[in-house]
mmCIF file of C-alpha atoms in Angstrom:
data_model
loop_
_atom_site.group_PDB
_atom_site.id
_atom_site.type_symbol
_atom_site.label_atom_id
_atom_site.label_comp_id
_atom_site.label_asym_id
_atom_site.label_seq_id
_atom_site.Cartn_x
_atom_site.Cartn_y
_atom_site.Cartn_z
ATOM 1 C CA MET A 1327 36.283 0.292 66.189
ATOM 2 C CA GLU A 1328 38.957 -0.610 63.669
ATOM 3 C CA LEU A 1329 39.352 -0.034 60.477
ATOM 4 C CA ASP A 1330 39.892 -3.720 59.073
ATOM 5 C CA GLU A 1331 36.380 -3.599 60.229
ATOM 6 C CA VAL A 1332 34.488 -1.103 57.956
ATOM 7 C CA ILE A 1333 33.586 -3.500 54.800
ATOM 8 C CA GLY A 1334 35.516 -2.628 52.039
ATOM 9 C CA GLN A 1335 36.298 1.077 51.087
ATOM 10 C CA GLU A 1336 40.614 0.802 51.478
ATOM 11 C CA GLU A 1337 41.206 3.518 48.833
ATOM 12 C CA VAL A 1338 39.141 5.538 51.458
ATOM 13 C CA LYS A 1339 41.072 4.044 54.736
ATOM 14 C CA GLN A 1340 44.188 4.568 52.791
ATOM 15 C CA ARG A 1341 43.693 8.449 52.096
ATOM 16 C CA LEU A 1342 42.213 9.691 55.848
ATOM 17 C CA THR A 1343 45.284 7.910 57.253
ATOM 18 C CA ARG A 1344 48.117 8.943 54.981
ATOM 19 C CA MET A 1345 46.335 12.649 56.017
ATOM 20 C CA GLU A 1346 46.274 12.098 59.852
ATOM 21 C CA ARG A 1347 49.893 10.304 59.423
ATOM 22 C CA SER A 1348 50.952 13.794 57.362
ATOM 23 C CA GLY A 1349 49.898 16.449 59.835
ATOM 24 C CA ARG A 1350 47.192 17.501 56.999
ATOM 25 C CA LEU A 1351 44.601 16.539 58.810
ATOM 26 C CA PRO A 1352 41.511 18.715 58.496
ATOM 27 C CA HIS A 1353 39.144 19.584 60.896
ATOM 28 C CA ALA A 1354 35.925 19.372 59.605
ATOM 29 C CA ILE A 1355 36.201 15.942 56.537
ATOM 30 C CA LEU A 1356 32.468 15.714 54.805
ATOM 31 C CA LEU A 1357 31.919 11.995 54.413
ATOM 32 C CA CYS A 1358 29.507 11.908 51.048
ATOM 33 C CA GLY A 1359 28.388 8.021 49.869
ATOM 34 C CA PRO A 1360 25.238 6.253 49.145
ATOM 35 C CA ALA A 1361 23.473 4.081 51.949
ATOM 36 C CA GLY A 1362 24.526 0.995 52.916
ATOM 37 C CA CYS A 1363 28.464 2.582 51.922
ATOM 38 C CA GLY A 1364 29.435 2.022 55.642
ATOM 39 C CA LYS A 1365 29.847 5.982 55.583
ATOM 40 C CA LEU A 1366 29.207 6.387 59.634
ATOM 41 C CA ALA A 1367 30.728 2.960 60.189
ATOM 42 C CA LEU A 1368 34.108 4.531 58.233
ATOM 43 C CA ALA A 1369 34.069 7.521 60.844
ATOM 44 C CA MET A 1370 33.665 5.746 63.879
ATOM 45 C CA ALA A 1371 36.040 4.057 63.473
ATOM 46 C CA PHE A 1372 38.635 6.592 61.947
ATOM 47 C CA ALA A 1373 37.250 8.737 65.399
ATOM 48 C CA CYS A 1374 38.819 5.644 66.938
ATOM 49 C CA HIS A 1375 41.939 5.498 65.137
ATOM 50 C CA LEU A 1376 42.589 9.119 66.126
ATOM 51 C CA LEU A 1377 41.394 9.210 69.989
ATOM 52 C CA GLY A 1378 43.591 5.877 70.435
ATOM 53 C CA ARG A 1379 46.457 7.083 69.165
ATOM 54 C CA ASP A 1380 48.876 7.274 72.729
ATOM 55 C CA GLY A 1381 48.168 2.923 72.675
ATOM 56 C CA SER A 1382 46.783 2.606 76.428
ATOM 57 C CA GLU A 1383 44.370 -0.094 77.286
ATOM 58 C CA ASN A 1384 41.969 2.143 79.728
ATOM 59 C CA THR A 1385 41.718 4.329 76.146
ATOM 60 C CA GLN A 1386 41.178 1.012 73.805
ATOM 61 C CA ALA A 1387 38.518 -0.336 76.799
ATOM 62 C CA MET A 1388 36.484 2.999 75.913
ATOM 63 C CA LEU A 1389 37.176 3.203 72.145
ATOM 64 C CA ARG A 1390 35.910 -1.042 72.320
ATOM 65 C CA GLN A 1391 32.510 0.149 74.170
ATOM 66 C CA MET A 1392 32.020 4.224 72.417
ATOM 67 C CA GLU A 1393 32.488 5.614 75.659
ATOM 68 C CA HIS A 1394 35.572 7.861 75.242
ATOM 69 C CA PRO A 1395 34.400 11.883 76.726
ATOM 70 C CA ASP A 1396 36.045 13.038 73.462
ATOM 71 C CA LEU A 1397 34.402 11.647 71.130
ATOM 72 C CA LEU A 1398 31.032 13.248 70.568
ATOM 73 C CA PHE A 1399 27.933 12.284 68.276
ATOM 74 C CA THR A 1400 25.284 13.817 66.628
ATOM 75 C CA TYR A 1401 22.718 12.610 65.126
ATOM 76 C CA PRO A 1402 18.500 13.727 64.447
ATOM 77 C CA THR A 1403 16.041 13.454 66.901
ATOM 78 C CA ILE A 1404 12.552 13.854 67.702
ATOM 79 C CA LYS A 1405 10.330 15.549 70.123
ATOM 80 C CA LEU A 1406 8.883 13.264 72.516
ATOM 81 C CA PRO A 1407 5.041 14.122 74.085
ATOM 82 C CA SER A 1408 7.030 14.158 77.856
ATOM 83 C CA MET A 1409 8.628 16.983 76.444
ATOM 84 C CA ALA A 1410 8.070 20.901 77.072
ATOM 85 C CA SER A 1411 6.162 22.697 74.374
ATOM 86 C CA GLY A 1412 9.384 25.038 74.225
ATOM 87 C CA TYR A 1413 12.252 22.144 74.693
ATOM 88 C CA LYS A 1414 14.667 21.610 71.442
ATOM 89 C CA PRO A 1415 15.392 18.009 71.477
ATOM 90 C CA VAL A 1416 19.009 16.752 71.940
ATOM 91 C CA SER A 1417 21.270 14.395 71.469
ATOM 92 C CA ASP A 1418 21.780 13.401 74.656
ATOM 93 C CA ASP A 1419 17.791 12.864 75.319
ATOM 94 C CA PHE A 1420 18.446 9.529 72.883
ATOM 95 C CA ALA A 1421 22.423 8.532 73.805
ATOM 96 C CA ARG A 1422 21.126 5.079 75.229
ATOM 97 C CA GLU A 1423 19.519 3.944 72.278
ATOM 98 C CA TRP A 1424 21.878 5.346 70.023
ATOM 99 C CA HIS A 1425 25.153 3.867 72.475
ATOM 100 C CA ARG A 1426 22.524 0.291 72.312
ATOM 101 C CA LEU A 1427 22.407 0.781 68.377
ATOM 102 C CA VAL A 1428 25.582 1.335 67.525
ATOM 103 C CA MET A 1429 27.517 -1.080 69.532
ATOM 104 C CA GLN A 1430 25.206 -4.118 67.600
ATOM 105 C CA SER A 1431 26.425 -2.384 64.400
ATOM 106 C CA ALA A 1432 27.331 0.583 62.508
ATOM 107 C CA TYR A 1433 25.257 -0.175 59.415
ATOM 108 C CA PHE A 1434 22.049 0.905 60.030
ATOM 109 C CA SER A 1435 19.419 3.587 57.524
ATOM 110 C CA ILE A 1436 17.674 6.210 59.885
ATOM 111 C CA ASP A 1437 14.613 4.110 59.869
ATOM 112 C CA GLY A 1438 16.197 2.109 62.193
ATOM 113 C CA TRP A 1439 17.262 4.687 63.856
ATOM 114 C CA LEU A 1440 13.477 5.801 63.960
ATOM 115 C CA LYS A 1441 12.045 2.358 65.491
ATOM 116 C CA ALA A 1442 14.818 2.442 68.428
ATOM 117 C CA MET A 1443 13.689 6.192 69.162
ATOM 118 C CA GLY A 1444 10.391 4.680 69.463
ATOM 119 C CA ALA A 1445 9.936 7.448 66.775
ATOM 120 C CA GLN A 1446 6.163 6.905 65.697
ATOM 121 C CA ASN A 1447 4.858 9.628 62.143
ATOM 122 C CA GLN A 1448 7.791 11.955 63.341
ATOM 123 C CA GLN A 1449 10.672 12.623 60.773
ATOM 124 C CA ALA A 1450 13.704 13.279 62.981
ATOM 125 C CA ILE A 1451 15.983 16.554 62.954
ATOM 126 C CA ILE A 1452 18.990 18.366 64.672
ATOM 127 C CA THR A 1453 17.454 21.216 66.285
ATOM 128 C CA ALA A 1454 19.714 24.997 67.255
ATOM 129 C CA GLY A 1455 19.688 23.121 70.682
ATOM 130 C CA GLU A 1456 22.062 19.998 68.862
ATOM 131 C CA SER A 1457 24.059 23.120 68.217
ATOM 132 C CA ASP A 1458 24.748 24.991 71.188
ATOM 133 C CA ARG A 1459 25.266 21.413 72.908
ATOM 134 C CA LEU A 1460 28.393 20.928 70.630
ATOM 135 C CA THR A 1461 29.525 24.536 71.633
ATOM 136 C CA ARG A 1462 29.602 23.549 75.286
ATOM 137 C CA ARG A 1463 31.067 20.343 74.736
ATOM 138 C CA LEU A 1464 33.378 21.370 72.671
ATOM 139 C CA SER A 1465 34.931 24.275 74.538
ATOM 140 C CA MET A 1466 36.252 21.843 77.121
ATOM 141 C CA LYS A 1467 39.457 20.040 77.064
ATOM 142 C CA SER A 1468 40.207 17.064 76.097
ATOM 143 C CA SER A 1469 40.157 14.709 78.422
ATOM 144 C CA GLN A 1470 43.353 12.316 77.341
ATOM 145 C CA GLY A 1471 45.299 15.615 75.988
ATOM 146 C CA GLY A 1472 44.535 14.324 72.289
ATOM 147 C CA TYR A 1473 42.165 14.936 69.723
ATOM 148 C CA LYS A 1474 38.279 15.669 70.666
ATOM 149 C CA VAL A 1475 35.934 14.169 67.269
ATOM 150 C CA ALA A 1476 32.017 15.061 66.787
ATOM 151 C CA VAL A 1477 30.728 12.715 64.617
ATOM 152 C CA ILE A 1478 27.582 14.000 63.016
ATOM 153 C CA TRP A 1479 25.536 11.884 61.483
ATOM 154 C CA LEU A 1480 22.693 13.323 58.385
ATOM 155 C CA PRO A 1481 23.891 16.831 58.585
ATOM 156 C CA GLU A 1482 21.719 17.686 55.992
ATOM 157 C CA ARG A 1483 18.561 16.748 58.755
ATOM 158 C CA MET A 1484 19.850 20.562 60.531
ATOM 159 C CA ASN A 1485 17.151 23.149 61.178
ATOM 160 C CA VAL A 1486 18.232 26.416 59.760
ATOM 161 C CA GLU A 1487 19.130 27.762 63.304
ATOM 162 C CA CYS A 1488 21.875 25.137 63.381
ATOM 163 C CA ALA A 1489 22.953 24.837 60.052
ATOM 164 C CA ASN A 1490 23.813 28.897 60.774
ATOM 165 C CA LYS A 1491 25.242 28.154 64.389
ATOM 166 C CA LEU A 1492 27.554 25.174 63.650
ATOM 167 C CA LEU A 1493 28.781 27.227 60.808
ATOM 168 C CA LYS A 1494 30.042 29.852 63.388
ATOM 169 C CA LEU A 1495 31.662 26.845 65.721
ATOM 170 C CA ILE A 1496 33.286 24.702 62.198
ATOM 171 C CA GLU A 1497 34.769 28.540 61.035
ATOM 172 C CA GLU A 1498 36.135 28.919 64.616
ATOM 173 C CA PRO A 1499 36.803 24.870 65.290
ATOM 174 C CA PRO A 1500 38.175 24.878 68.953
ATOM 175 C CA ALA A 1501 41.656 24.113 68.937
ATOM 176 C CA GLN A 1502 42.305 19.994 68.096
ATOM 177 C CA THR A 1503 38.919 19.389 66.559
ATOM 178 C CA VAL A 1504 38.116 17.371 64.011
ATOM 179 C CA PHE A 1505 34.645 17.798 62.782
ATOM 180 C CA ILE A 1506 33.143 14.182 61.040
ATOM 181 C CA MET A 1507 29.824 14.794 58.935
ATOM 182 C CA VAL A 1508 28.433 11.881 57.221
ATOM 183 C CA THR A 1509 25.544 12.915 54.482
ATOM 184 C CA GLU A 1510 23.979 10.880 51.933
ATOM 185 C CA GLN A 1511 22.468 14.478 50.987
ATOM 186 C CA PRO A 1512 26.095 17.121 50.776
ATOM 187 C CA GLU A 1513 23.554 18.762 47.949
ATOM 188 C CA ALA A 1514 21.434 19.564 50.591
ATOM 189 C CA LEU A 1515 24.225 21.346 53.427
ATOM 190 C CA LEU A 1516 24.278 24.932 53.019
ATOM 191 C CA GLU A 1517 27.046 25.286 50.688
ATOM 192 C CA THR A 1518 28.923 27.959 53.636
ATOM 193 C CA ILE A 1519 29.146 24.576 55.490
ATOM 194 C CA ARG A 1520 30.067 22.353 52.437
ATOM 195 C CA SER A 1521 33.313 24.672 51.270
ATOM 196 C CA ARG A 1522 34.361 24.493 54.658
ATOM 197 C CA THR A 1523 34.769 20.521 54.632
ATOM 198 C CA GLN A 1524 36.954 18.265 53.121
ATOM 199 C CA ARG A 1525 34.761 16.358 51.288
ATOM 200 C CA ILE A 1526 35.928 13.126 50.927
ATOM 201 C CA ASP A 1527 33.171 10.601 48.081
ATOM 202 C CA MET A 1528 32.615 7.059 48.749
ATOM 203 C CA LYS A 1529 31.861 4.662 46.410
ATOM 204 C CA GLY A 1530 29.313 1.686 47.084
ATOM 205 C CA ILE A 1531 30.645 -1.319 48.521
ATOM 206 C CA ASP A 1532 32.652 -3.561 45.830
ATOM 207 C CA THR A 1533 31.416 -6.812 45.346
ATOM 208 C CA GLY A 1534 34.835 -8.481 46.084
ATOM 209 C CA SER A 1535 34.412 -7.225 50.113
ATOM 210 C CA MET A 1536 30.906 -7.576 50.153
ATOM 211 C CA VAL A 1537 31.188 -11.526 49.214
ATOM 212 C CA LYS A 1538 34.517 -11.946 51.851
ATOM 213 C CA ALA A 1539 31.975 -9.478 54.522
ATOM 214 C CA LEU A 1540 28.717 -11.990 53.886
ATOM 215 C CA ARG A 1541 31.161 -15.546 54.099
ATOM 216 C CA GLU A 1542 33.033 -14.322 57.456
ATOM 217 C CA ARG A 1543 29.963 -12.460 59.109
ATOM 218 C CA ARG A 1544 26.670 -14.762 57.859
ATOM 219 C CA GLY A 1545 27.739 -17.755 57.087
ATOM 220 C CA LEU A 1546 26.847 -18.038 53.531
ATOM 221 C CA GLY A 1547 28.278 -19.924 50.433
ATOM 222 C CA GLY A 1548 30.077 -19.062 48.089
ATOM 223 C CA GLU A 1549 26.981 -19.071 45.112
ATOM 224 C CA ASP A 1550 24.568 -17.251 47.797
ATOM 225 C CA ALA A 1551 27.071 -14.672 49.053
ATOM 226 C CA MET A 1552 28.153 -14.149 45.202
ATOM 227 C CA ARG A 1553 23.964 -13.773 44.410
ATOM 228 C CA VAL A 1554 23.129 -11.163 47.239
ATOM 229 C CA ALA A 1555 25.680 -9.439 46.925
ATOM 230 C CA ARG A 1556 25.327 -8.485 43.215
ATOM 231 C CA LEU A 1557 21.681 -7.773 44.326
ATOM 232 C CA ALA A 1558 22.302 -5.570 47.332
ATOM 233 C CA ASN A 1559 24.761 -3.854 44.708
ATOM 234 C CA GLY A 1560 26.860 -2.119 46.756
ATOM 235 C CA ASN A 1561 24.926 -1.402 49.713
ATOM 236 C CA TRP A 1562 25.765 -3.659 53.084
ATOM 237 C CA LEU A 1563 21.918 -2.750 54.039
ATOM 238 C CA LYS A 1564 19.983 -4.133 51.029
ATOM 239 C CA ALA A 1565 21.998 -7.212 51.835
ATOM 240 C CA MET A 1566 21.187 -7.304 55.425
ATOM 241 C CA GLU A 1567 17.692 -7.061 53.618
ATOM 242 C CA THR A 1568 17.944 -9.979 50.995
ATOM 243 C CA LEU A 1569 18.746 -11.712 53.529
ATOM 244 C CA ASP A 1570 15.876 -11.193 55.897
ATOM 245 C CA ALA A 1571 12.883 -13.186 54.926
ATOM 246 C CA ASN A 1572 10.567 -11.107 56.270
ATOM 247 C CA SER A 1573 12.258 -7.391 54.904
ATOM 248 C CA GLU A 1574 10.217 -4.324 54.320
ATOM 249 C CA ASN A 1575 10.834 -5.148 50.412
ATOM 250 C CA GLU A 1576 8.796 -7.992 50.277
ATOM 251 C CA THR A 1577 5.831 -6.440 51.675
ATOM 252 C CA PHE A 1578 6.648 -2.663 49.062
ATOM 253 C CA LEU A 1579 6.484 -5.418 45.912
ATOM 254 C CA ASP A 1580 2.799 -6.696 47.287
ATOM 255 C CA LEU A 1581 2.344 -2.573 47.370
ATOM 256 C CA PHE A 1582 4.008 -2.156 44.237
ATOM 257 C CA GLN A 1583 1.894 -5.098 42.566
ATOM 258 C CA SER A 1584 -0.846 -4.182 43.655
ATOM 259 C CA LEU A 1585 -0.820 -0.336 42.196
ATOM 260 C CA MET A 1586 0.564 -1.412 38.918
ATOM 261 C CA ARG A 1587 -2.164 -3.839 38.568
ATOM 262 C CA LEU A 1588 -5.571 -2.048 39.984
ATOM 263 C CA ALA A 1589 -4.192 1.553 37.270
ATOM 264 C CA TYR A 1590 -4.022 -1.116 34.404
ATOM 265 C CA THR A 1591 -8.033 -2.450 34.911
ATOM 266 C CA ARG A 1592 -8.110 1.806 36.325
ATOM 267 C CA ASN A 1593 -9.806 0.176 39.472
ATOM 268 C CA VAL A 1594 -10.244 3.610 41.002
ATOM 269 C CA LYS A 1595 -12.567 2.344 43.357
ATOM 270 C CA GLU A 1596 -9.586 0.073 44.957
ATOM 271 C CA LEU A 1597 -6.880 2.552 44.695
ATOM 272 C CA ARG A 1598 -8.325 4.941 46.598
ATOM 273 C CA GLN A 1599 -8.359 2.354 49.257
ATOM 274 C CA TRP A 1600 -4.438 1.378 48.094
ATOM 275 C CA SER A 1601 -3.829 4.955 49.067
ATOM 276 C CA GLU A 1602 -5.502 5.130 51.926
ATOM 277 C CA THR A 1603 -3.196 2.705 53.070
ATOM 278 C CA MET A 1604 -0.227 4.010 52.419
ATOM 279 C CA ALA A 1605 -1.130 7.338 53.869
ATOM 280 C CA GLY A 1606 -1.385 4.988 56.917
ATOM 281 C CA PHE A 1607 2.605 3.994 57.576
ATOM 282 C CA GLY A 1608 4.707 6.519 59.005
ATOM 283 C CA ARG A 1609 6.416 9.638 56.747
ATOM 284 C CA GLU A 1610 9.969 8.311 56.318
ATOM 285 C CA GLN A 1611 8.440 4.408 55.781
ATOM 286 C CA GLN A 1612 6.148 6.859 52.679
ATOM 287 C CA LYS A 1613 9.586 7.872 51.499
ATOM 288 C CA ARG A 1614 11.078 4.231 51.232
ATOM 289 C CA TYR A 1615 8.150 3.163 49.658
ATOM 290 C CA LEU A 1616 8.190 5.749 46.885
ATOM 291 C CA ALA A 1617 12.054 5.042 46.133
ATOM 292 C CA TYR A 1618 11.902 2.036 45.917
ATOM 293 C CA MET A 1619 9.548 2.310 43.234
ATOM 294 C CA LEU A 1620 11.299 4.126 41.633
ATOM 295 C CA ARG A 1621 13.881 1.258 41.711
ATOM 296 C CA MET A 1622 11.299 -1.028 40.362
ATOM 297 C CA LEU A 1623 10.334 0.782 37.551
ATOM 298 C CA ARG A 1624 14.165 1.050 36.274
ATOM 299 C CA GLU A 1625 14.892 -2.681 37.030
ATOM 300 C CA ASN A 1626 11.642 -3.420 34.412
ATOM 301 C CA PHE A 1627 12.325 -0.768 32.191
ATOM 302 C CA MET A 1628 15.747 -2.732 31.970
ATOM 303 C CA PHE A 1629 14.633 -5.945 31.869
ATOM 304 C CA ASN A 1630 12.992 -4.683 28.238
ATOM 305 C CA PHE A 1631 16.862 -5.377 27.329
ATOM 306 C CA ASN A 1632 17.233 -8.848 27.940
ATOM 307 C CA ALA A 1633 20.342 -8.188 29.571
ATOM 308 C CA PRO A 1634 20.589 -9.914 33.291
ATOM 309 C CA GLN A 1635 23.328 -7.848 34.365
ATOM 310 C CA LEU A 1636 22.039 -4.947 34.363
ATOM 311 C CA THR A 1637 19.077 -5.840 36.561
ATOM 312 C CA TYR A 1638 19.487 -6.501 39.892
ATOM 313 C CA MET A 1639 16.174 -7.873 40.840
ATOM 314 C CA THR A 1640 14.545 -10.832 43.318
ATOM 315 C CA ALA A 1641 13.181 -14.390 42.535
ATOM 316 C CA ARG A 1642 9.822 -12.960 43.168
ATOM 317 C CA GLU A 1643 10.872 -9.087 41.632
ATOM 318 C CA GLU A 1644 12.151 -10.967 38.060
ATOM 319 C CA ALA A 1645 8.590 -13.020 37.828
ATOM 320 C CA PHE A 1646 6.421 -10.262 37.897
ATOM 321 C CA ALA A 1647 8.511 -8.243 35.597
ATOM 322 C CA LYS A 1648 8.072 -10.907 33.035
ATOM 323 C CA ASN A 1649 4.329 -10.285 32.862
ATOM 324 C CA PHE A 1650 4.379 -6.151 33.783
ATOM 325 C CA ALA A 1651 7.894 -4.682 32.285
ATOM 326 C CA ARG A 1652 6.515 -4.474 28.702
ATOM 327 C CA PHE A 1653 4.843 -1.730 30.299
ATOM 328 C CA VAL A 1654 7.676 0.312 31.321
ATOM 329 C CA ASN A 1655 9.029 1.443 28.453
ATOM 330 C CA GLU A 1656 11.139 4.723 26.365
ATOM 331 C CA ASP A 1657 7.338 6.485 26.533
ATOM 332 C CA ASN A 1658 6.685 6.636 29.574
ATOM 333 C CA ILE A 1659 9.931 6.206 32.110
ATOM 334 C CA ILE A 1660 11.248 9.768 32.533
ATOM 335 C CA ALA A 1661 7.372 10.665 33.174
ATOM 336 C CA PHE A 1662 7.246 8.077 35.772
ATOM 337 C CA ASN A 1663 10.571 9.075 37.582
ATOM 338 C CA ASP A 1664 9.035 12.935 37.768
ATOM 339 C CA THR A 1665 5.569 11.647 39.579
ATOM 340 C CA VAL A 1666 7.624 9.510 42.169
ATOM 341 C CA ASN A 1667 10.093 11.897 42.047
ATOM 342 C CA ARG A 1668 7.506 14.376 42.566
ATOM 343 C CA ALA A 1669 5.801 12.598 45.515
ATOM 344 C CA ILE A 1670 9.186 12.103 47.200
ATOM 345 C CA ARG A 1671 9.006 15.688 47.579
ATOM 346 C CA ASP A 1672 5.742 16.589 48.574
ATOM 347 C CA ILE A 1673 5.807 13.813 51.209
ATOM 348 C CA GLY A 1674 8.677 15.114 52.714
ATOM 349 C CA GLN A 1675 7.134 18.894 52.663
ATOM 350 C CA ASN A 1676 4.853 16.585 54.997
ATOM 351 C CA ALA A 1677 1.448 17.063 52.112
ATOM 352 C CA SER A 1678 -1.722 15.087 52.838
ATOM 353 C CA GLY A 1679 -0.754 11.203 52.882
ATOM 354 C CA LYS A 1680 -3.870 10.087 51.072
ATOM 355 C CA ILE A 1681 -3.828 13.191 48.674
ATOM 356 C CA VAL A 1682 0.050 12.730 46.690
ATOM 357 C CA PHE A 1683 -1.089 8.773 46.770
ATOM 358 C CA PHE A 1684 -4.543 8.992 45.339
ATOM 359 C CA ASP A 1685 -3.382 11.185 42.826
ATOM 360 C CA LEU A 1686 0.254 8.794 41.588
ATOM 361 C CA ALA A 1687 -2.293 6.063 41.593
ATOM 362 C CA LEU A 1688 -4.385 8.363 39.158
ATOM 363 C CA GLN A 1689 -0.829 9.309 37.781
ATOM 364 C CA THR A 1690 0.310 5.431 37.334
ATOM 365 C CA ILE A 1691 -3.367 5.102 34.882
ATOM 366 C CA MET A 1692 -2.495 7.178 32.304
ATOM 367 C CA LEU A 1693 1.161 6.612 32.694
ATOM 368 C CA LEU A 1694 0.307 2.488 31.989
ATOM 369 C CA LYS A 1695 -1.558 3.113 28.833
ATOM 370 C CA ARG A 1696 1.208 5.545 27.123
#
């Protein structure tokens, strides 16, 4: 993968290549930014840039297939039923699934990865077994005589044992080794790890680059590309979802509408059924719904200001907002935000989905009356 395949992010691309050319490349880089901005794509492209400096056709062929022996990927994994009880899953266990996914596109979410692994209701983590694997692999001499690059996707999902072992590895890195960590939650990493990396913050993809990519890669006309780019708000994954008529967001909108209508009529019996429906989803999907709910509350609140340039909704979402938005106001927006964020926290801590979502439904009844 080459740097010009990364959508937008020209400033960050130039910063990375300047550091490399000047000989001031840090041994550990932390790429931070919102979902869909292309962090992993940039990490992969820059890794290929570092490993492909010899320019040989053999090297370029390996990099095009993401099969260079000095390129290591670390990513969250799940424990399959077939694995022994004391076994700690590592990235190699899912190497085939990972390779298939990254060859399709360098832009995907944790949900796409969970689906590729065949996860059911598991939360993917990076185990201590992975840090042991990295230590062994990076202690070996570079096969091509240049850099060894370890791309670590979502390091915030490392368990404590893994994080502590990785810290030691970063403190005393093997020669010519570069770590590129890709995170959406840098604050969830150990402070000692963050302090030993060069943090680079990425923004959402700029509208011009988004429009250009939509026209070139998806064949959209100028007006359609601009509409999708504006709705995506810098998130390529969101842009792809918008183009998918059967996207998960359609389901989430139906669930959001149901919750608000049932809460407004105080239909507790149906709200219990709604919470049981939500409890049947996997935890990652539950968290995505709650994130969607936060966005819809924000958009409906902003809708009240009659400023179209401040709202980002689909036609269906906007049609619902025309009648619903007045119920999200200055008296309840902060409490709504706190309530949904608390539900996200509880789901992340493996609380009962039925209890969390039924409590959310009951809280919604009270908040809508403010």
